[in-house]
Amino acid sequence: MSDTQNDPRRRHSSKVVDGPGKSAGRAMLRAVGFTDEDFQKPQIGIASTWSQVTPCNSHIGELAERACEGADDAGGKGVIFNTITISDGIANGTEGMKYSLVSREVIADSIETVAGCEGFDGLVAIGGCDKNMPGCLIGLARLDRPSVFVYGGTILPGKGHTDIVSVFEAMGAHSRGDMDLIELKQIEETAIPGPGSCGGMYTANTMASAIEALGMSLPGSSAQNAVSEDKREDCERAGAAVLHLLEKDIKPSDIMTRQAFENAITIVIALGGSTNAVLHLLGMARTVGVLLSLDDFTDIGKRVPVLADLRPSGQYMMSELVAIGGIQPLMKILLEAGLLHGDCLTVTGRTLAENLAEVAPYPSDQDIIAPLTAPLKAESHLRILYGNLAPEGAVAKITGKEGTHFSGSARVFGSEEEAQARINDGTVVAGDVVVIRYEGPRGGPGMREMLTPTSAIMGRGLGNDVALITDGRFSGGSHGFVVGHVTPEAFDGGPLALLEDGDRITIDAEANTLTVDLSDEELARRRANWQQPPPRYTRGVLAKYARLVGSASEGAVTDDF
C-alpha cells in the first residue's frame, strides 16, 4: 500500500491505485491477478482487437498475451482489454458495410474510454484489419500517452496465388458466365488459408506500412507474416518498448509530426498503396493536431515514384515482400535519395535514420521493388482530382495501366446495390461512367467501399472500358479507372447529386480533374430543383455518425474541430 505517486512513469495509474483512499480499486484489481508489487508498477494497457469475426484478427489474442509478457518482463504490469473489429471482406456489398468506417471511430472511442477510465500509463494496440489500425492510432493520439502500435501481420497466399480479391473477381466472372459454380467454390475454399490480413497492398498492409513509416510501430512490424515467431517477438518487444518510452516520456504527439506524416505518405506512394490511406492519414493527422490536406498528397506525389509491383495492380503479395526484407530496405533507399525525413523520432526512442543505419539491401535478384532509376510509375498513383464534379476534391488510384484519361456517358445510381444489379445484368456497357452516389460519410451513412461493383466490372472484362466514380470509397483491392471520396458528397448537395444519365463525364489523371460537360447555368438549374433525401437511419450508431461526421476531404472524423 506504499504511495508511489512520485514515480513519473505512473502519473495516471497512481491516481487509481495509490493510498488508503484507493483500497476499493486495489481490491477489484487483486481479483484479476494484481499483487502488492504490481500496484507499484506502471500499468500498460494492451488493446487487443482479437475476434473470430475475421481471419485478420483471429490470432491476435495470442499476440496480446505476448505483448503483455513483454511489458511485464520489462518492469510494467500489462492489462489486456478488447475493442471491436468488423470485416470488410465479409460485409462488402451489403448494408452491413455501412458500419465499416463507423467502426474506426468506435474503436478509437473505446480505447480512449478504457485507458482514460482505468488510468493506464502507456499502451500497446494490436490491429489487423483495415479500420482497426487507424482506429487504434486515433485512440492513442487522443490519449497521448507513451504507446506502440503492432500490426497483426499478413496472411499467406491461397492455392494458385489467390486471395480475397481473387474471390470477388471470380464472382464477377461467374456473373458473366465465364466461370461455373464448381470453379467459383474451389477459389472460395482455398483463397483464405488461415489467419492474417488480406495479402496484397490493400488497405491493411498499406496502413501497417504507413504506421511503421510514421514511427509508431517498431521496425519491421508492418512486414511480418501473421503466424510467425517474428510476429510474436514483435509483440514482446512492443510491450517492453512502452516502458522505455515511459522512461523517456516520449508520447505519440512527439512522434506523429508533420514530417512523420510526410514519411507515411511517401511510403504509401512508393508501395502503390490504397486510397483509404488518404482518408485515414488525414483523420489521424487531424486528431493529433497536424495540418495535413489533400493537396499534400499531390505535392509529395510529384517527387515520389511507385516502386512496388504488388497487388492489386501488380503481381506480388505482401508475404513475398516479407521474404525479401519487408519495407525497411525500401525506406533506406528512399532516405538515401532524400525522400524521407531521417530525423523523425520513432517508438524505438531513436530517429528513423538511426533505425535504418544497419538495414541490409534487398537481394540483387528480386523484382518486387523496382529501382529508383526505373520506377513502375514516375509519379504517384494517388491522384487528387478537382473540377466542377469535385470542388472540394476527390481521390483516384491511377497506376497508369488503365490509362490516364477516360471520358464517357454517365450511368447514375443512388446506391451500391442498384449499380451492382445493373453491372451484373449487362446494363452497364463499355463507355459508361458508373456513378454511385448517396454513399458518402453522411449520405450512406458510412462511406461504403465499392469493392463488389469494381470487382464485378473487372470480372466482366470491362476494366479498361468502364470507369466508376462515387462519394463512397474503395477497398485497397479495387483497381481499374475508379474515383472515390468525391466532395462535397451528394447528400450535402454536391454536384454528384445533380448528374443525370447520359451526362458526359471526363476523368483526367494528368490534369488532375473530374468534370462534367455541363454549364454553370445548367448545374444551377438542377440544383434549384434538388431536394435532400431523408436520412436513411434516424436512430443508433449510424444515425449518430451521420450527425457528427465531417467531410471525407478532411478525414471523415467525428471529433468537432
XYZ file of C-alpha atoms in Angstrom:
561
model
C 0.000 0.000 0.000
C 3.049 2.290 -0.271
C 2.416 5.582 -2.027
C 4.477 5.775 -5.251
C 2.899 8.846 -6.765
C 6.359 10.360 -7.197
C 7.228 7.826 -9.926
C 6.851 9.897 -13.128
C 6.114 6.742 -15.111
C 2.931 6.270 -13.078
C 1.309 9.647 -13.472
C -2.014 8.020 -14.445
C -2.161 4.684 -12.590
C -1.047 6.249 -9.306
C -4.279 8.229 -9.210
C -6.233 4.977 -9.432
C -4.400 2.648 -7.047
C -2.219 4.619 -4.603
C -3.046 5.358 -0.962
C -5.666 4.220 1.560
C -8.396 6.027 -0.340
C -7.951 3.676 -3.320
C -8.324 0.448 -1.373
C -11.562 -0.460 -3.158
C -9.900 -0.160 -6.562
C -6.995 -2.323 -5.448
C -9.433 -4.916 -4.135
C -11.012 -5.154 -7.575
C -7.631 -5.489 -9.253
C -6.461 -8.189 -6.846
C -9.327 -10.288 -8.132
C -7.873 -10.183 -11.669
C -4.357 -11.075 -10.537
C -2.631 -7.958 -9.186
C -0.149 -8.378 -6.318
C 1.223 -5.799 -3.905
C 4.249 -5.377 -6.173
C 2.074 -4.827 -9.257
C 0.461 -1.749 -7.728
C 3.856 -0.063 -7.742
C 4.499 -0.705 -11.445
C 3.459 1.371 -14.468
C 0.281 -0.099 -15.908
C 0.386 -0.873 -19.625
C -2.945 -1.308 -21.363
C -2.845 -3.894 -24.154
C -5.633 -3.033 -26.591
C -6.464 -6.259 -28.410
C -8.653 -6.456 -31.494
C -8.974 -10.236 -31.191
C -12.143 -11.625 -32.706
C -13.485 -14.643 -34.543
C -15.263 -12.189 -36.840
C -12.429 -12.237 -39.385
C -9.169 -14.097 -40.122
C -7.394 -10.734 -39.967
C -7.833 -10.740 -36.190
C -8.430 -14.359 -35.205
C -4.853 -14.842 -33.944
C -4.456 -11.558 -32.097
C -5.470 -12.998 -28.711
C -2.148 -14.848 -28.525
C -0.273 -11.765 -29.737
C -1.850 -9.655 -26.981
C -0.644 -12.153 -24.387
C 2.892 -11.917 -25.783
C 2.762 -8.115 -25.647
C 1.582 -8.353 -22.043
C 4.506 -10.658 -21.219
C 6.891 -8.175 -22.807
C 5.517 -5.341 -20.681
C 5.670 -7.473 -17.523
C 9.239 -8.639 -18.158
C 10.340 -5.015 -18.651
C 9.008 -3.984 -15.227
C 5.457 -2.943 -16.031
C 2.088 -4.507 -15.348
C 0.253 -5.412 -18.534
C -3.544 -5.363 -18.613
C -5.296 -6.778 -21.681
C -8.589 -5.329 -22.857
C -10.550 -5.754 -26.058
C -12.044 -3.488 -28.636
C -14.206 -4.395 -31.608
C -13.440 -5.182 -35.211
C -15.565 -5.744 -38.262
C -14.739 -7.493 -41.539
C -14.849 -5.521 -44.770
C -14.275 -8.710 -46.729
C -17.430 -10.257 -45.295
C -19.606 -7.139 -45.287
C -18.673 -5.755 -48.732
C -21.675 -5.376 -50.997
C -24.165 -5.434 -48.128
C -25.907 -2.888 -45.939
C -23.617 -4.017 -43.136
C -20.662 -2.376 -44.867
C -22.030 0.975 -43.711
C -20.665 0.113 -40.273
C -17.094 -0.298 -41.528
C -15.750 3.254 -41.422
C -18.002 3.918 -38.436
C -16.092 1.192 -36.586
C -12.898 3.244 -36.868
C -14.473 5.881 -34.617
C -15.989 3.303 -32.252
C -12.568 1.657 -31.847
C -10.892 4.996 -31.148
C -13.641 5.884 -28.680
C -13.360 2.552 -26.873
C -9.565 2.671 -26.499
C -9.775 6.238 -25.212
C -12.612 5.251 -22.884
C -10.933 2.223 -21.292
C -7.477 3.789 -20.944
C -8.901 7.077 -19.708
C -11.039 5.332 -17.117
C -8.557 2.749 -15.872
C -5.535 5.031 -15.677
C -3.117 3.156 -17.916
C 0.276 4.855 -18.107
C 1.143 3.502 -21.542
C -0.427 1.373 -24.233
C 0.191 -1.272 -26.863
C -2.509 -1.519 -29.517
C -2.623 -4.532 -31.833
C -4.670 -4.265 -35.024
C -5.110 -6.499 -38.016
C -7.875 -5.247 -40.288
C -8.490 -2.081 -42.275
C -10.315 0.166 -39.822
C -8.986 -1.045 -36.500
C -5.477 0.150 -37.365
C -6.293 3.836 -37.914
C -8.879 3.478 -35.154
C -6.126 2.392 -32.775
C -3.883 5.271 -33.849
C -6.645 7.847 -33.416
C -7.340 6.495 -29.928
C -3.645 6.565 -28.998
C -3.301 10.089 -30.383
C -6.229 11.349 -28.324
C -4.773 9.889 -25.116
C -1.203 10.986 -25.939
C 0.415 8.529 -23.541
C 3.562 6.527 -24.431
C 2.308 3.948 -26.921
C 3.321 1.436 -29.571
C 1.170 0.023 -32.366
C 1.641 -3.571 -33.508
C 0.368 -4.893 -36.830
C -1.165 -8.367 -36.610
C 0.582 -9.422 -39.829
C -0.280 -10.525 -43.331
C -1.994 -13.687 -44.463
C -0.242 -16.194 -46.718
C -1.385 -16.679 -50.341
C -4.115 -19.152 -51.121
C -3.871 -22.012 -53.597
C -2.826 -20.789 -57.021
C -1.576 -17.472 -55.620
C -5.111 -16.368 -54.745
C -6.514 -14.014 -52.144
C -9.790 -12.337 -51.186
C -9.817 -10.153 -54.304
C -9.485 -13.317 -56.388
C -12.812 -14.422 -54.905
C -14.551 -11.102 -55.634
C -13.306 -11.116 -59.233
C -14.305 -14.756 -59.617
C -17.821 -13.720 -58.598
C -17.774 -11.207 -61.459
C -16.540 -13.840 -63.897
C -19.321 -16.170 -62.775
C -21.966 -13.486 -63.310
C -20.679 -13.055 -66.873
C -20.828 -16.803 -67.471
C -17.075 -17.322 -67.725
C -16.795 -19.440 -64.573
C -19.012 -22.223 -63.335
C -20.089 -22.753 -59.740
C -17.570 -25.530 -59.179
C -14.634 -23.288 -60.114
C -16.041 -20.457 -58.020
C -16.388 -22.748 -54.999
C -12.832 -24.050 -55.421
C -11.470 -20.499 -55.242
C -13.764 -19.705 -52.312
C -12.491 -22.744 -50.390
C -8.761 -22.137 -50.870
C -8.153 -18.383 -51.230
C -8.053 -17.671 -47.469
C -5.733 -20.303 -45.940
C -5.584 -19.010 -42.355
C -5.088 -16.006 -40.058
C -3.787 -12.664 -41.211
C -4.809 -9.548 -43.079
C -5.611 -9.568 -46.794
C -2.451 -10.394 -48.705
C -1.935 -7.641 -51.287
C -1.036 -3.999 -50.818
C -4.639 -3.448 -49.850
C -5.711 -1.177 -47.017
C -4.448 -3.316 -44.108
C -0.903 -3.718 -45.425
C -0.944 -0.128 -46.674
C -1.852 1.254 -43.260
C 0.583 -1.046 -41.452
C 3.378 0.252 -43.685
C 2.266 3.858 -43.224
C 2.191 3.492 -39.432
C 5.689 1.999 -39.384
C 6.952 4.859 -41.568
C 5.145 7.270 -39.239
C 7.306 5.921 -36.423
C 4.519 4.420 -34.312
C 5.492 0.749 -34.858
C 8.772 -0.989 -34.217
C 10.967 -1.516 -37.300
C 9.738 -4.488 -39.315
C 6.298 -4.701 -37.712
C 4.443 -3.970 -40.946
C 6.067 -6.774 -42.927
C 5.733 -9.987 -40.974
C 3.528 -12.996 -41.550
C 0.635 -13.200 -39.092
C 1.547 -16.701 -37.986
C 5.262 -16.475 -37.320
C 7.743 -16.272 -34.485
C 8.842 -12.900 -35.861
C 5.377 -11.514 -35.182
C 5.209 -12.980 -31.694
C 8.604 -11.479 -30.864
C 7.471 -8.149 -32.332
C 4.662 -8.113 -29.761
C 7.004 -8.882 -26.864
C 9.371 -6.114 -27.952
C 6.450 -3.696 -28.226
C 5.405 -4.381 -24.644
C 8.952 -3.693 -23.476
C 9.296 -0.627 -25.725
C 6.459 1.161 -23.935
C 8.444 1.046 -20.688
C 11.369 2.681 -22.488
C 9.032 5.358 -23.867
C 7.729 5.975 -20.342
C 11.290 6.443 -19.085
C 11.951 8.985 -21.841
C 8.431 10.479 -21.686
C 8.022 10.054 -25.452
C 4.384 10.360 -26.491
C 2.520 9.989 -29.809
C 2.479 13.775 -30.252
C 6.296 13.711 -30.184
C 6.358 11.129 -32.972
C 3.317 11.944 -35.128
C 4.668 15.206 -36.516
C 4.113 16.893 -39.854
C 7.354 15.419 -41.229
C 6.411 11.962 -39.956
C 3.122 12.136 -41.866
C 5.078 13.135 -44.965
C 7.160 9.975 -44.473
C 3.983 7.900 -44.208
C 2.575 9.389 -47.425
C 5.889 8.733 -49.187
C 5.825 5.043 -48.256
C 2.179 4.669 -49.290
C 3.007 6.071 -52.724
C 6.176 4.017 -53.197
C 4.245 0.844 -52.335
C 1.291 1.662 -54.610
C -0.984 1.666 -51.571
C -4.711 2.054 -51.035
C -6.763 5.222 -51.475
C -8.048 4.605 -47.950
C -4.661 5.780 -46.701
C -5.643 9.297 -47.766
C -8.765 9.194 -45.611
C -7.044 7.621 -42.618
C -3.875 9.707 -42.624
C -5.960 12.871 -42.840
C -8.057 11.660 -39.903
C -5.036 10.659 -37.812
C -3.282 13.958 -38.514
C -6.375 15.954 -37.634
C -6.635 14.113 -34.318
C -3.047 14.859 -33.306
C -3.267 18.482 -34.449
C -1.088 18.254 -37.558
C -2.167 20.304 -40.563
C -2.447 17.902 -43.490
C -4.545 18.301 -46.626
C -5.436 16.521 -49.835
C -3.006 18.734 -51.700
C -0.093 17.382 -49.660
C -0.617 14.024 -51.371
C -0.296 15.744 -54.728
C 2.805 17.703 -53.746
C 4.615 14.662 -52.340
C 3.426 12.554 -55.254
C 5.233 14.775 -57.737
C 8.602 13.653 -56.381
C 7.881 10.111 -55.163
C 7.564 7.249 -57.682
C 5.685 3.957 -57.436
C 8.260 1.206 -56.953
C 6.396 -1.867 -55.661
C 4.909 -4.475 -58.008
C 2.244 -5.521 -55.518
C -1.409 -6.447 -55.834
C -3.993 -5.290 -56.728
C -2.384 -3.676 -59.764
C 0.835 -5.695 -59.587
C 1.584 -9.378 -59.246
C 3.173 -9.968 -55.835
C 1.728 -10.305 -52.342
C 2.908 -8.905 -49.024
C 4.229 -12.285 -47.858
C 6.618 -12.225 -50.805
C 7.826 -8.752 -49.822
C 8.278 -10.068 -46.273
C 10.550 -12.798 -47.637
C 12.993 -10.276 -49.144
C 13.145 -7.919 -46.158
C 9.845 -6.035 -45.945
C 9.741 -2.256 -46.214
C 12.890 -1.416 -44.236
C 15.246 -1.678 -47.265
C 12.770 0.401 -49.283
C 12.753 3.060 -46.594
C 16.543 3.121 -46.628
C 16.534 3.584 -50.422
C 14.110 6.485 -50.085
C 16.052 8.003 -47.189
C 19.325 7.925 -49.124
C 17.542 9.581 -52.060
C 16.397 12.420 -49.822
C 12.744 11.387 -49.985
C 12.275 10.663 -46.268
C 12.876 12.809 -43.196
C 15.500 10.842 -41.302
C 15.438 12.950 -38.142
C 11.879 11.950 -37.177
C 11.582 10.312 -33.748
C 10.163 6.762 -33.556
C 8.890 4.400 -30.846
C 12.378 2.915 -30.527
C 13.409 6.233 -28.961
C 15.752 6.682 -31.910
C 15.321 8.524 -35.192
C 14.222 6.919 -38.413
C 17.732 7.313 -39.846
C 19.245 5.620 -36.799
C 16.801 2.720 -37.137
C 17.735 2.260 -40.801
C 21.515 2.604 -40.429
C 22.265 -1.137 -40.365
C 19.455 -2.325 -42.672
C 20.717 -4.623 -45.442
C 19.660 -4.039 -49.058
C 17.222 -6.241 -50.942
C 18.613 -9.355 -52.673
C 20.058 -8.401 -56.062
C 17.803 -10.817 -57.941
C 14.470 -9.589 -56.539
C 11.962 -7.863 -58.832
C 9.248 -6.839 -56.359
C 10.734 -3.395 -55.687
C 11.901 -1.528 -58.780
C 14.979 0.719 -58.655
C 14.520 4.464 -58.391
C 16.122 4.756 -61.823
C 13.387 2.605 -63.404
C 10.176 3.084 -61.381
C 6.890 1.450 -62.250
C 5.386 4.924 -62.331
C 7.396 8.138 -62.149
C 4.796 9.958 -60.041
C 2.180 8.939 -57.508
C -0.701 6.640 -58.410
C -2.852 8.531 -55.882
C -4.372 11.425 -57.762
C -6.280 14.236 -56.086
C -8.818 15.497 -58.613
C -10.754 18.755 -58.677
C -13.334 20.185 -61.053
C -16.992 21.010 -61.344
C -17.827 17.488 -60.109
C -15.436 17.675 -57.150
C -14.999 21.278 -55.976
C -13.509 20.081 -52.675
C -11.555 17.195 -54.142
C -11.760 13.504 -54.983
C -9.271 10.641 -54.750
C -8.329 8.319 -57.601
C -5.905 5.415 -57.788
C -4.445 5.514 -61.295
C -1.481 3.199 -61.808
C -1.179 4.012 -65.497
C -2.183 0.504 -66.597
C -5.745 1.735 -67.045
C -4.581 4.869 -68.850
C -4.668 8.424 -67.593
C -7.793 9.756 -69.313
C -11.363 8.483 -69.511
C -14.406 10.165 -70.983
C -17.783 8.508 -71.038
C -21.504 8.655 -70.546
C -22.904 8.796 -67.016
C -24.974 5.901 -65.782
C -26.306 7.113 -62.448
C -27.290 5.037 -59.419
C -28.482 6.046 -55.959
C -26.830 3.163 -54.117
C -24.252 0.420 -54.467
C -26.977 -2.238 -54.727
C -28.592 -0.517 -57.719
C -25.265 -0.288 -59.513
C -24.312 -3.868 -58.732
C -27.545 -5.233 -60.174
C -27.094 -3.307 -63.421
C -23.455 -4.362 -63.751
C -24.413 -7.996 -63.256
C -27.295 -7.954 -65.760
C -25.237 -6.298 -68.513
C -26.921 -2.876 -68.420
C -23.525 -1.273 -67.795
C -21.564 -1.384 -71.034
C -18.262 -0.188 -72.436
C -18.010 3.590 -72.482
C -20.066 4.096 -69.315
C -19.020 6.051 -66.279
C -20.842 4.360 -63.403
C -21.913 6.990 -60.853
C -22.732 5.680 -57.372
C -23.974 8.498 -55.154
C -25.510 8.936 -51.700
C -22.809 6.608 -50.332
C -20.720 9.315 -48.625
C -19.968 9.571 -44.889
C -23.333 11.260 -44.170
C -25.425 10.025 -47.057
C -24.641 6.318 -46.794
C -24.158 6.785 -43.985
C -20.707 5.273 -43.500
C -18.992 5.696 -46.884
C -19.106 2.091 -48.042
C -16.306 0.546 -50.096
C -17.186 -0.259 -53.693
C -15.118 -3.460 -53.942
C -18.048 -5.571 -55.116
C -19.003 -3.389 -58.112
C -15.393 -2.694 -59.100
C -14.600 -6.412 -58.904
C -17.719 -7.183 -60.935
C -16.567 -4.709 -63.593
C -13.158 -6.405 -63.718
C -14.711 -9.867 -63.666
C -16.952 -8.997 -66.616
C -13.932 -7.926 -68.635
C -14.811 -4.213 -68.577
C -11.870 -2.988 -66.501
C -10.401 -0.959 -69.372
C -13.733 0.209 -70.767
C -15.805 1.372 -67.778
C -14.978 3.966 -65.122
C -16.649 4.350 -61.729
C -16.989 7.482 -59.597
C -18.563 7.745 -56.153
C -18.805 9.737 -52.950
C -18.161 6.407 -51.265
C -14.709 4.902 -51.152
C -12.805 1.872 -52.387
C -11.201 -1.189 -50.941
C -7.458 -1.370 -51.279
C -8.235 -4.340 -53.510
C -10.098 -2.224 -56.054
C -8.374 -1.424 -59.318
C -9.369 -0.016 -62.672
C -10.430 3.532 -63.551
C -12.044 4.442 -60.233
C -12.529 7.750 -58.390
C -13.874 7.984 -54.840
C -14.207 10.392 -51.918
C -15.944 12.903 -54.219
C -16.662 16.006 -52.139
C -18.955 17.662 -51.315
C -20.903 14.406 -51.149
C -24.266 14.067 -52.854
C -26.230 14.095 -49.591
C -24.875 17.578 -48.906
C -25.882 18.787 -52.351
C -22.545 18.175 -54.057
C -22.540 18.149 -57.872
C -22.734 14.343 -57.896
C -26.360 14.750 -56.764
C -27.156 16.739 -59.921
C -25.998 14.214 -62.531
C -28.366 12.538 -64.974
C -27.950 9.520 -67.224
C -26.099 10.458 -70.380
C -24.120 13.408 -68.973
C -20.597 13.438 -70.380
C -18.004 12.903 -67.640
C -14.238 13.224 -68.041
C -11.538 11.944 -65.695
C -8.087 13.345 -66.434
C -5.336 11.946 -64.210
C -2.685 14.157 -65.802
C -4.510 17.449 -65.353
C -5.988 16.003 -62.109
C -9.550 16.964 -62.990
C -13.010 15.429 -62.669
C -15.577 17.282 -64.748
C -18.990 17.000 -66.323
C -19.765 18.697 -69.621
C -22.453 20.965 -68.221
C -22.553 24.738 -67.952
C -22.648 26.516 -64.615
C -26.151 27.681 -65.554
C -27.374 24.119 -66.112
C -25.858 22.931 -62.842
C -27.518 25.866 -61.049
C -30.877 25.000 -62.647
C -30.622 21.404 -61.472
C -29.518 22.467 -58.008
C -32.591 24.651 -57.647
C -34.760 21.583 -58.255
C -32.772 19.223 -55.989
C -34.076 18.166 -52.603
C -32.019 16.462 -49.944
C -33.258 12.901 -49.398
C -34.347 11.890 -45.909
C -31.698 10.234 -43.704
C -31.538 6.502 -44.196
C -31.100 5.984 -40.437
C -32.636 8.045 -37.653
C -31.501 6.093 -34.582
C -28.483 4.125 -33.449
C -24.789 4.339 -34.261
C -25.236 5.071 -37.974
C -27.532 7.989 -37.251
C -25.133 9.368 -34.622
C -22.239 9.027 -37.032
C -24.131 10.829 -39.804
C -24.866 13.740 -37.471
C -21.247 14.074 -36.299
C -19.021 13.123 -39.218
C -17.048 15.645 -41.228
C -16.126 15.678 -44.888
C -14.100 12.893 -46.472
C -11.706 15.574 -47.713
C -10.826 16.198 -44.047
C -10.595 12.567 -42.962
C -14.259 11.881 -42.081
C -13.613 12.250 -38.354
C -16.323 12.692 -35.740
C -14.481 14.989 -33.357
C -15.769 18.555 -33.584
C -12.937 20.885 -34.589
